[in-house]
mmCIF file of C-alpha atoms in Angstrom:
data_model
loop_
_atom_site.group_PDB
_atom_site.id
_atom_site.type_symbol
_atom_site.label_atom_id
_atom_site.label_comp_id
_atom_site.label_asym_id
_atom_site.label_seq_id
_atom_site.Cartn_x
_atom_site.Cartn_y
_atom_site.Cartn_z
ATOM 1 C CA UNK A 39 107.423 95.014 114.118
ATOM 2 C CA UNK A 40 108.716 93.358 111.703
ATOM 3 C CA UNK A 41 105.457 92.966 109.808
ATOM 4 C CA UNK A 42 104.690 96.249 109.296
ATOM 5 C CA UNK A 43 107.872 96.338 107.425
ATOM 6 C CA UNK A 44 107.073 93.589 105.262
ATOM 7 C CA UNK A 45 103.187 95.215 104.557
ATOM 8 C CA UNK A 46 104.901 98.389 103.725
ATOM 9 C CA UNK A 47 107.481 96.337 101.119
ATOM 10 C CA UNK A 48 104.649 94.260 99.551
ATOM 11 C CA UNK A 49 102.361 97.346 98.798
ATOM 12 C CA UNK A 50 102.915 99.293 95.962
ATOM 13 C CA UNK A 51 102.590 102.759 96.657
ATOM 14 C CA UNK A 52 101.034 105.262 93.779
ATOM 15 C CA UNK A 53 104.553 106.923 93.779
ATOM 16 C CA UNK A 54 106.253 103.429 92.496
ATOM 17 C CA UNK A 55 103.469 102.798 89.798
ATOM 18 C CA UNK A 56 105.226 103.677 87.375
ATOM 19 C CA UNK A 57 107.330 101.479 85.194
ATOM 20 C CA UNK A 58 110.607 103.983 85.281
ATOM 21 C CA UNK A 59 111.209 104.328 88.989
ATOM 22 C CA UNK A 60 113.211 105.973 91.977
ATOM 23 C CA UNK A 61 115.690 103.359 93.805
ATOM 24 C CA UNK A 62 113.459 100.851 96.096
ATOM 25 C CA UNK A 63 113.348 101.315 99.970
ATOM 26 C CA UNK A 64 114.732 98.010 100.046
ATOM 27 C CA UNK A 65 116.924 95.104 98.607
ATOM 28 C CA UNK A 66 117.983 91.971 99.068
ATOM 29 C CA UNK A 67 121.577 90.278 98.347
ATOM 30 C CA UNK A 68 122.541 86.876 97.722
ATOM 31 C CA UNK A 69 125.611 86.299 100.039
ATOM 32 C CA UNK A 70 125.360 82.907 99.408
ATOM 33 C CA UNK A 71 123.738 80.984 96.994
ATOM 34 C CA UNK A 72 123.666 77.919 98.660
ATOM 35 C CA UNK A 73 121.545 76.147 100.948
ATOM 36 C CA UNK A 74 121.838 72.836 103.215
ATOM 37 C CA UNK A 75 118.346 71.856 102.451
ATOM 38 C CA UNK A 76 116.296 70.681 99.526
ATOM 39 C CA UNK A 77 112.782 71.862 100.457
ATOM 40 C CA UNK A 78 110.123 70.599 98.278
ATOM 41 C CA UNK A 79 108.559 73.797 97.504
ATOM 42 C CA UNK A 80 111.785 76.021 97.008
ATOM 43 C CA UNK A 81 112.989 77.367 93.222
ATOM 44 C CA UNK A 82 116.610 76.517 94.359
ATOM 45 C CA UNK A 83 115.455 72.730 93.330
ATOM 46 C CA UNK A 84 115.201 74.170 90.033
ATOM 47 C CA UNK A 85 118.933 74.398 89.600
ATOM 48 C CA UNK A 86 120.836 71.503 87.352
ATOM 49 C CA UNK A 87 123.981 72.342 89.421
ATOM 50 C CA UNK A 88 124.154 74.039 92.938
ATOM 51 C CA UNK A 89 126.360 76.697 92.763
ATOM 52 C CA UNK A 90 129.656 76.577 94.671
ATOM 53 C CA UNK A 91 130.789 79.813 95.028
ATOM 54 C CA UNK A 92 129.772 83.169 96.820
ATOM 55 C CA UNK A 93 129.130 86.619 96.523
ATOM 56 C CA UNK A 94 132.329 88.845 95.755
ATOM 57 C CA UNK A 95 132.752 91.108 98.814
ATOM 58 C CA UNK A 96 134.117 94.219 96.804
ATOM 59 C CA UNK A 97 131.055 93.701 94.416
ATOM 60 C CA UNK A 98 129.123 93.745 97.247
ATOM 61 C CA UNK A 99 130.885 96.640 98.925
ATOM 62 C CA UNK A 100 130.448 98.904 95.466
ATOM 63 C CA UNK A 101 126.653 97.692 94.684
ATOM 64 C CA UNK A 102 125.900 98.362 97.733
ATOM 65 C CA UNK A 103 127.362 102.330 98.062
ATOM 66 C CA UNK A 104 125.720 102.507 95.134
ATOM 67 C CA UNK A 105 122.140 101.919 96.678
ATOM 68 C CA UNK A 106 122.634 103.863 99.602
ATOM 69 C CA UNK A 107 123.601 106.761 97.348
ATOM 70 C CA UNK A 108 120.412 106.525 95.339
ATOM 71 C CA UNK A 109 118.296 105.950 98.684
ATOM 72 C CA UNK A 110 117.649 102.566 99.624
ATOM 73 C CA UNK A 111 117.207 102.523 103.036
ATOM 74 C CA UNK A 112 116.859 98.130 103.985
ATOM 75 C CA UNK A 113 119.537 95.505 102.642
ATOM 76 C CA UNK A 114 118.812 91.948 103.420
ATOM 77 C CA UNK A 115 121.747 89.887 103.219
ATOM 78 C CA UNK A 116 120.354 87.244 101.445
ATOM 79 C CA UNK A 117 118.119 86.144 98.346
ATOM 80 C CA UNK A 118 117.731 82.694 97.958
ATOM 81 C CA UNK A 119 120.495 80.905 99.247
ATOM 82 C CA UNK A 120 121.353 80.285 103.261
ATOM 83 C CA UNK A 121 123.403 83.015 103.859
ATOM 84 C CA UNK A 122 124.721 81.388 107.346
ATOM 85 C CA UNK A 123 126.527 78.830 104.388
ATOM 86 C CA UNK A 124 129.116 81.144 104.859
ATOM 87 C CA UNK A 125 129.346 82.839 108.172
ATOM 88 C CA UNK A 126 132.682 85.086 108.148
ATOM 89 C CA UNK A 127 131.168 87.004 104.576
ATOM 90 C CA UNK A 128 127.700 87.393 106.063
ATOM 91 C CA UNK A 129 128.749 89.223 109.380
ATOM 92 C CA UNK A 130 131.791 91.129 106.883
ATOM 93 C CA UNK A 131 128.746 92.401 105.195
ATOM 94 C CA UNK A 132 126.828 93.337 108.249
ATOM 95 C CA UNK A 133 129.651 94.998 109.453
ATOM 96 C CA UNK A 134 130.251 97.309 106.201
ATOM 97 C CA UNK A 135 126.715 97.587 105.657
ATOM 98 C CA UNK A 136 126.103 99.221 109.038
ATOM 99 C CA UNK A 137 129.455 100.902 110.200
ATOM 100 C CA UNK A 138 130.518 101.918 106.581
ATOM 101 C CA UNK A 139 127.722 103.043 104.466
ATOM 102 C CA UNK A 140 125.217 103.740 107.709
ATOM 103 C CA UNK A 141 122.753 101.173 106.080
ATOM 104 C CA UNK A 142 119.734 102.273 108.084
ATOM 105 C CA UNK A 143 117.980 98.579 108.024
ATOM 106 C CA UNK A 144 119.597 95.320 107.837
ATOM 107 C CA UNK A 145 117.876 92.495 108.034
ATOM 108 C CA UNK A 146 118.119 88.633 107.155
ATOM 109 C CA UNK A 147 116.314 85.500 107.086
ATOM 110 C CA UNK A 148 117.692 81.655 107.733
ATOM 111 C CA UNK A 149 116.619 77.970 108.408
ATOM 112 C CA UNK A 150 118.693 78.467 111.365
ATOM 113 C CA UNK A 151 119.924 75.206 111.131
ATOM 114 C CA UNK A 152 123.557 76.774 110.591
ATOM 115 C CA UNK A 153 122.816 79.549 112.668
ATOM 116 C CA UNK A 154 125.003 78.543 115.677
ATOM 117 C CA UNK A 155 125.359 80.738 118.895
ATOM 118 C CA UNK A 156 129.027 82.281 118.095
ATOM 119 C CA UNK A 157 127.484 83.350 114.454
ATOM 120 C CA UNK A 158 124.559 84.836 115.876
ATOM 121 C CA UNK A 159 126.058 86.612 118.564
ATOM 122 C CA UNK A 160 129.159 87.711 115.139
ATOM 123 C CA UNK A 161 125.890 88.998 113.359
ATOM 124 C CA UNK A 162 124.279 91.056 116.081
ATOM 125 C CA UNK A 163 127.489 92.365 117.132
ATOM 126 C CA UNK A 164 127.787 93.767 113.540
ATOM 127 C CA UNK A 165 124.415 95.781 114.011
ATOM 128 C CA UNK A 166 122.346 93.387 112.191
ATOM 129 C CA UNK A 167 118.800 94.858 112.578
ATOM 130 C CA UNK A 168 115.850 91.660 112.178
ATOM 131 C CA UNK A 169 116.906 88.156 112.190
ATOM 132 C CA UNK A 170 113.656 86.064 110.936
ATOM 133 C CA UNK A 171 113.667 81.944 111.106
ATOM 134 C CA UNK A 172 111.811 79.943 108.659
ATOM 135 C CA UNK A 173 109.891 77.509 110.761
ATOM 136 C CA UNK A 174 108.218 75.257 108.194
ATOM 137 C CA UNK A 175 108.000 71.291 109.388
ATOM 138 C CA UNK A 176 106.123 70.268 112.452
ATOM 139 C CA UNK A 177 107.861 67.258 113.088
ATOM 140 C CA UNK A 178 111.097 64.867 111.845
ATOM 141 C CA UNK A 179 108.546 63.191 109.427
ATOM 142 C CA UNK A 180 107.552 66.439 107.992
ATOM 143 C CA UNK A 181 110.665 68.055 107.747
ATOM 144 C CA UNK A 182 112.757 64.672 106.273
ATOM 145 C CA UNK A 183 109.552 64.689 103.462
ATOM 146 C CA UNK A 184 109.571 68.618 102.870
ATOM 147 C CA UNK A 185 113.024 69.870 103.599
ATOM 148 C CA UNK A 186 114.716 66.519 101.810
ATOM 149 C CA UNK A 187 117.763 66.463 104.652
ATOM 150 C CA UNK A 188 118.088 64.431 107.634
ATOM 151 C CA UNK A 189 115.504 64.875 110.700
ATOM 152 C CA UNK A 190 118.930 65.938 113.036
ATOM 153 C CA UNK A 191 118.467 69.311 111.056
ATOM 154 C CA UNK A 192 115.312 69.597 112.693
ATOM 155 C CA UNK A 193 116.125 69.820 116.152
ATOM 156 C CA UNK A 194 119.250 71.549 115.215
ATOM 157 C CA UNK A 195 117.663 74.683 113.767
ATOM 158 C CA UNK A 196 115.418 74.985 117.021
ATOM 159 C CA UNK A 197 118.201 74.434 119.456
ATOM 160 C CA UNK A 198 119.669 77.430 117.658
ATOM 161 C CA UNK A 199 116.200 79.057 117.327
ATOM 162 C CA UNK A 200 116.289 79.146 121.109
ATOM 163 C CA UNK A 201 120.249 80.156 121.607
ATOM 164 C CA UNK A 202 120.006 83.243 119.334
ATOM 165 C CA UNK A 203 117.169 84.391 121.909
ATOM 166 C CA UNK A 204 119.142 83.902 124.964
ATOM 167 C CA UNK A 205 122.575 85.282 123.100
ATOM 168 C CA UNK A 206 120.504 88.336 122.236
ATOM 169 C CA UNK A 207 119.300 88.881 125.731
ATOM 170 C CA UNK A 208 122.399 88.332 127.290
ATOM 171 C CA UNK A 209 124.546 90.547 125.441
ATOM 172 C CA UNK A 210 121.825 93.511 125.746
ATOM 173 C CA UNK A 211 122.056 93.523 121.872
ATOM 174 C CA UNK A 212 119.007 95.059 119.417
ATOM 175 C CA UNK A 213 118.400 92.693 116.993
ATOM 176 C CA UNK A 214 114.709 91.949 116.675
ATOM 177 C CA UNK A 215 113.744 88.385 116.816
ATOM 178 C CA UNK A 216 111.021 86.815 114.055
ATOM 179 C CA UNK A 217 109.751 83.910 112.665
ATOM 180 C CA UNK A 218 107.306 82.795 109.587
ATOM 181 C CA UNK A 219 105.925 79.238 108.794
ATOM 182 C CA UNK A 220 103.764 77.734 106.119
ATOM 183 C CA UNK A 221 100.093 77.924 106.969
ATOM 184 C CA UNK A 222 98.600 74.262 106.584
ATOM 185 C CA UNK A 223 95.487 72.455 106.507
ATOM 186 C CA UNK A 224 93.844 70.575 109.408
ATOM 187 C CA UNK A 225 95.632 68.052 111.377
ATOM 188 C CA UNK A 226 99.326 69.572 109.700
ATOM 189 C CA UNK A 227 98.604 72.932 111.063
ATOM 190 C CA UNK A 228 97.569 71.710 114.563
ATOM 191 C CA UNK A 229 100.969 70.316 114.748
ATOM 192 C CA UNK A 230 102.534 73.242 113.797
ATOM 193 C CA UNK A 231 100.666 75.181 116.589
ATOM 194 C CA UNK A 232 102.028 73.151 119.058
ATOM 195 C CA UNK A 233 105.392 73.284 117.496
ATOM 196 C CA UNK A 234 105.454 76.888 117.771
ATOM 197 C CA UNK A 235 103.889 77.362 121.149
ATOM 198 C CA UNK A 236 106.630 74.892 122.417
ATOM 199 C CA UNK A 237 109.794 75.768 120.621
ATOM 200 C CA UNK A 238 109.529 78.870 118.650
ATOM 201 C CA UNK A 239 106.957 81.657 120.020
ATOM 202 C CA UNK A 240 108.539 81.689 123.320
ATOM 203 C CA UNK A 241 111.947 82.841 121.430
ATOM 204 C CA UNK A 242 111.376 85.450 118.998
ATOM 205 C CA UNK A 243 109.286 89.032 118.868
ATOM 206 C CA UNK A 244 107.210 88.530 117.014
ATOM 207 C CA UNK A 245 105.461 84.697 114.292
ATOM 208 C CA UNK A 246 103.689 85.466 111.161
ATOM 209 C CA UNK A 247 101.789 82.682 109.052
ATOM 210 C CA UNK A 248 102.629 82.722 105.275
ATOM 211 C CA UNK A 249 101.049 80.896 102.068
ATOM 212 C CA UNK A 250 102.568 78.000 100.342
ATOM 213 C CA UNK A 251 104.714 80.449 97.680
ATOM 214 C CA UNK A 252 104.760 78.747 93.951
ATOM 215 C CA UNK A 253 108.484 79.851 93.546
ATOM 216 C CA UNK A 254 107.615 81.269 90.109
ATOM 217 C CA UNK A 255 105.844 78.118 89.106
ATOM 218 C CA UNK A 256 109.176 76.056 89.476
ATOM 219 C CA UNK A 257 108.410 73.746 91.907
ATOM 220 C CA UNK A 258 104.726 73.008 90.735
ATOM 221 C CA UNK A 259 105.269 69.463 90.153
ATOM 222 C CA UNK A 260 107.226 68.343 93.196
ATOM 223 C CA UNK A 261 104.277 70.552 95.690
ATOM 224 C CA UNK A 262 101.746 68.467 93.941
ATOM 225 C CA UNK A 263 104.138 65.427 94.886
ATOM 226 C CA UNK A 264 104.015 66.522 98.434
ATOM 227 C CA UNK A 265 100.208 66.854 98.253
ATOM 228 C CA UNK A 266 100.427 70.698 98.841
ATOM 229 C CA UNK A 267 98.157 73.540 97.172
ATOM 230 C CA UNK A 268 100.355 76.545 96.224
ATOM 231 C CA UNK A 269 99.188 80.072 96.471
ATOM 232 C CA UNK A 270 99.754 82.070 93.136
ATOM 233 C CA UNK A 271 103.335 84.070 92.863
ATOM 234 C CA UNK A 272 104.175 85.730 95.934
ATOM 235 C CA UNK A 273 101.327 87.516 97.712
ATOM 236 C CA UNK A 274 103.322 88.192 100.806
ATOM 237 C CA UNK A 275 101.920 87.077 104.070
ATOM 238 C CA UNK A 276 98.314 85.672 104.652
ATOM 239 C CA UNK A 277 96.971 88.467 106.615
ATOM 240 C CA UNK A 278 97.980 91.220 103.938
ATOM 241 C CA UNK A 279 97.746 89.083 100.764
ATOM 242 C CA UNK A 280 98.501 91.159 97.436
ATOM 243 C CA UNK A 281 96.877 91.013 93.888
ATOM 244 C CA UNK A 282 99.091 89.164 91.713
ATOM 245 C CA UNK A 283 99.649 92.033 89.465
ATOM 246 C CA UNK A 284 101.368 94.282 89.146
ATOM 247 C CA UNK A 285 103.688 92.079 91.285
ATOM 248 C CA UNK A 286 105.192 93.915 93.765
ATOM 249 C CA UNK A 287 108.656 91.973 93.579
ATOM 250 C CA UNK A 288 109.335 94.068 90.122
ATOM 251 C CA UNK A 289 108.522 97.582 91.654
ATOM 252 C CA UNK A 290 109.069 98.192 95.567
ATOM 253 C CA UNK A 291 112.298 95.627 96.050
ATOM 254 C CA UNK A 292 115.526 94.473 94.786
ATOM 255 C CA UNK A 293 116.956 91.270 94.467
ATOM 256 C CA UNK A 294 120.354 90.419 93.645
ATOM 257 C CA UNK A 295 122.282 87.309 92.934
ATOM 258 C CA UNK A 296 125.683 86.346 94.378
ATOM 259 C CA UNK A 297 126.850 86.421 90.394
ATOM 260 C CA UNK A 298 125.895 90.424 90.676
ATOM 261 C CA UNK A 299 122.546 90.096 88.638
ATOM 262 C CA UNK A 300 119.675 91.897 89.288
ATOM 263 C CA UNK A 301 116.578 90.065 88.888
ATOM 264 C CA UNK A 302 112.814 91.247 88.705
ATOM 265 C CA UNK A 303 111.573 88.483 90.290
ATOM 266 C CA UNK A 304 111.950 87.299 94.433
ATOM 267 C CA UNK A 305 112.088 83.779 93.502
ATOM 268 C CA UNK A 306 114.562 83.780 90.223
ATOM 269 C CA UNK A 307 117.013 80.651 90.868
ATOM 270 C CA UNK A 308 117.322 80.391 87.820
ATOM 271 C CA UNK A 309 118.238 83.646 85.952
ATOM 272 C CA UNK A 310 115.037 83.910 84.033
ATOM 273 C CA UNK A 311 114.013 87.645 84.803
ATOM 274 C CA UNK A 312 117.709 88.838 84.619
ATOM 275 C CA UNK A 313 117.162 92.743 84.678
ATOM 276 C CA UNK A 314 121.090 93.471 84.368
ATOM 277 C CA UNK A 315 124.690 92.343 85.158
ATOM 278 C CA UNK A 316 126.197 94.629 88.323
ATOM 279 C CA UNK A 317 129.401 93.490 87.567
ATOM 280 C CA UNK A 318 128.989 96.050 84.035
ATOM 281 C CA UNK A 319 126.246 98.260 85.159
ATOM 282 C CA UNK A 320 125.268 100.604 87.827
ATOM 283 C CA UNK A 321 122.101 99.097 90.063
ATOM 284 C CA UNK A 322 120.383 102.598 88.858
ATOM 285 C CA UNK A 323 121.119 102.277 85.518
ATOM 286 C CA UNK A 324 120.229 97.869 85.993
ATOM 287 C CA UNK A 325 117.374 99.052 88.031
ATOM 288 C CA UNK A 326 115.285 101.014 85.064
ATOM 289 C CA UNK A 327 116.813 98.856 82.445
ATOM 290 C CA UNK A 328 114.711 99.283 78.968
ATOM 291 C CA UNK A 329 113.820 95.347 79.631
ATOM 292 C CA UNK A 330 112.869 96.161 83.009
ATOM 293 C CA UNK A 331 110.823 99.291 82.182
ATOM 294 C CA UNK A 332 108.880 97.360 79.454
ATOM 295 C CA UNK A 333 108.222 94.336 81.758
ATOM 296 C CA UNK A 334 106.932 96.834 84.415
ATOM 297 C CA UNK A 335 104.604 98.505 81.629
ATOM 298 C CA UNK A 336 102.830 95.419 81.323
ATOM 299 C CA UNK A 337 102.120 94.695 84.765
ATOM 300 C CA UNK A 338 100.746 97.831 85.246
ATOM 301 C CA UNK A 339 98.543 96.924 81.915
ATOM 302 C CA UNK A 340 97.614 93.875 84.141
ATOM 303 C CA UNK A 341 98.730 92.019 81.047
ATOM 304 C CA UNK A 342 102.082 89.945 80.973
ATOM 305 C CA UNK A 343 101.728 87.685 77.727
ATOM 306 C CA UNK A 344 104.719 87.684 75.956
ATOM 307 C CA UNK A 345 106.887 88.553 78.942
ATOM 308 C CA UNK A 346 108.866 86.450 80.946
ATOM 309 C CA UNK A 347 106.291 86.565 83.860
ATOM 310 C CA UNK A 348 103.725 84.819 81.567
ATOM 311 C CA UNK A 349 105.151 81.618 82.613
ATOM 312 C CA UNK A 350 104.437 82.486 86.645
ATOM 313 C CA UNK A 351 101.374 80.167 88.109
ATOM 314 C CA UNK A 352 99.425 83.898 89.084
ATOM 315 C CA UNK A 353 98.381 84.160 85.528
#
């Protein structure tokens, strides 16, 4: 299930406590760095201008050989952006991903709002491997407040929620089935149990509850707007919540812009913990980076003043 997967990414194990390290089991690709919505509590609000453009498929192709090669074993075709934004590069990649370099795992997670039947049914076709929907409003008031876009959106996302279940069953094809939502307070959540039981449970394998992520402390101001109480950095999901150092983001994952940088940090819209430039460098070579290496000394030292992750709302 797909949570085991997640636990497994989240925990650091003794062989990746180190600050030089072997490739990571798994990372993730920004396809796309945009996004249709504007949620309140997402770094991509962070941005002074969205970006228009997408990942280069050829960089993508080469990065991507190059992480197989070195033993990463899980791509997730997206980062931070909606990877659906762009449907015909996000199944391209699929495709290569699975049929050309035998990517053992690939996996992806969307608002679903742009996820319409024919892309689905392009994606699992490809061999993606987990498709996981972020279910986070209960209602049209909620999402209009949280996700800043109109309330059609909403119903949108879970008509599609429900058509990628029945595509998937129909066409016999593999691709597990997931969702994760904010975990709220009182009345909220109650809403968002009923939400679920009604229009989300019945369509996937398997829900998971996650905290209110700080986005790197970029979105502070605007969750205190919305009345919300972030968790600090990202502790992964509620059930299996992670000390917030050493972060886990900078040692057992990945994560890659669509410009080809590779960041140590899951929620970097804003090129802050820029590890390296994949466009010039080899992931490997990006990957234990002297700046990386030194940034993963002092999380391991439990001790990040003076480094970029100083500024994060976990210390």
């Amino acid at each position: 299930m797909i949570t085991t997967r997640i636990d497994a990414i989240t925990r650091i194990p003794e062989a990746y406590r180190h600050a030089t390290l072997p490739a990571p089991k798994s990372v993730k690709i920004e396809i796309s760095p945009r996004c249709n919505y504007r949620c309140g509590f997402c770094a991509l609000r962070s941005r002074a201008v969205q970006p228009k453009w997408d990942m280069d498929f050829q960089l993508f192709k080469r990065i991507t050989r190059e992480m197989r090669d070195a033993g990463v074993e899980e791509i997730g075709v997206f980062y931070l952006g909606e990877s659906f934004m762009n449907p015909r590069l996000l199944v391209d990649c699929i495709d290569y991903l699975k049929h050309e370099i035998t990517m053992p795992y690939v996996f992806l997670t969307s608002n679903a709002s742009m996820a319409f039947p024919e892309a689905i049914e392009a994606c699992m076709k490809a061999g993606l491997d987990s498709l996981k929907w972020s279910v986070n409003a209960a209602d049209e008031t909620q999402f209009e407040s949280v996700m800043g876009v109109s309330k059609k959106l909403f119903h949108t996302a879970l008509e599609n929620i429900q058509a990628g279940w029945e595509v998937r069953n129909s066409g016999g094809y593999k691709t597990g089935l997931y969702a994760s939502s904010i975990r709220y307070d009182g009345e909220q959540q109650q809403k968002m149990e009923q939400l679920l039981d009604e229009k989300v449970r019945p369509y996937v394998d398997e829900h998971y509850w996650l905290p209110l992520y700080s986005m790197g402390a970029f979105a502070v101001q605007r969750e205190e707007e919305l009345g919300y109480r972030p968790t600090a950095g990202n502790q992964g999901r509620l059930e299996a919540l992670r000390e917030p150092l050493p972060c886990w983001s900078a040692f057992t994952e990945g994560h890659v812009t669509a410009e080809g940088k590779l960041s140590a940090c899951c929620f970097d819209a804003t090129a802050n913990w820029t590890m390296g430039d994949l466009n010039v460098t080899s992931f490997m070579d990006a990957w234990n980076a002297p700046e990386f290496v030194r940034l993963r000394e002092a999380h391991l030292k439990r001790d990040v003043r003076g480094t970029v992750c100083e500024s994060c709302i976990a210390y």
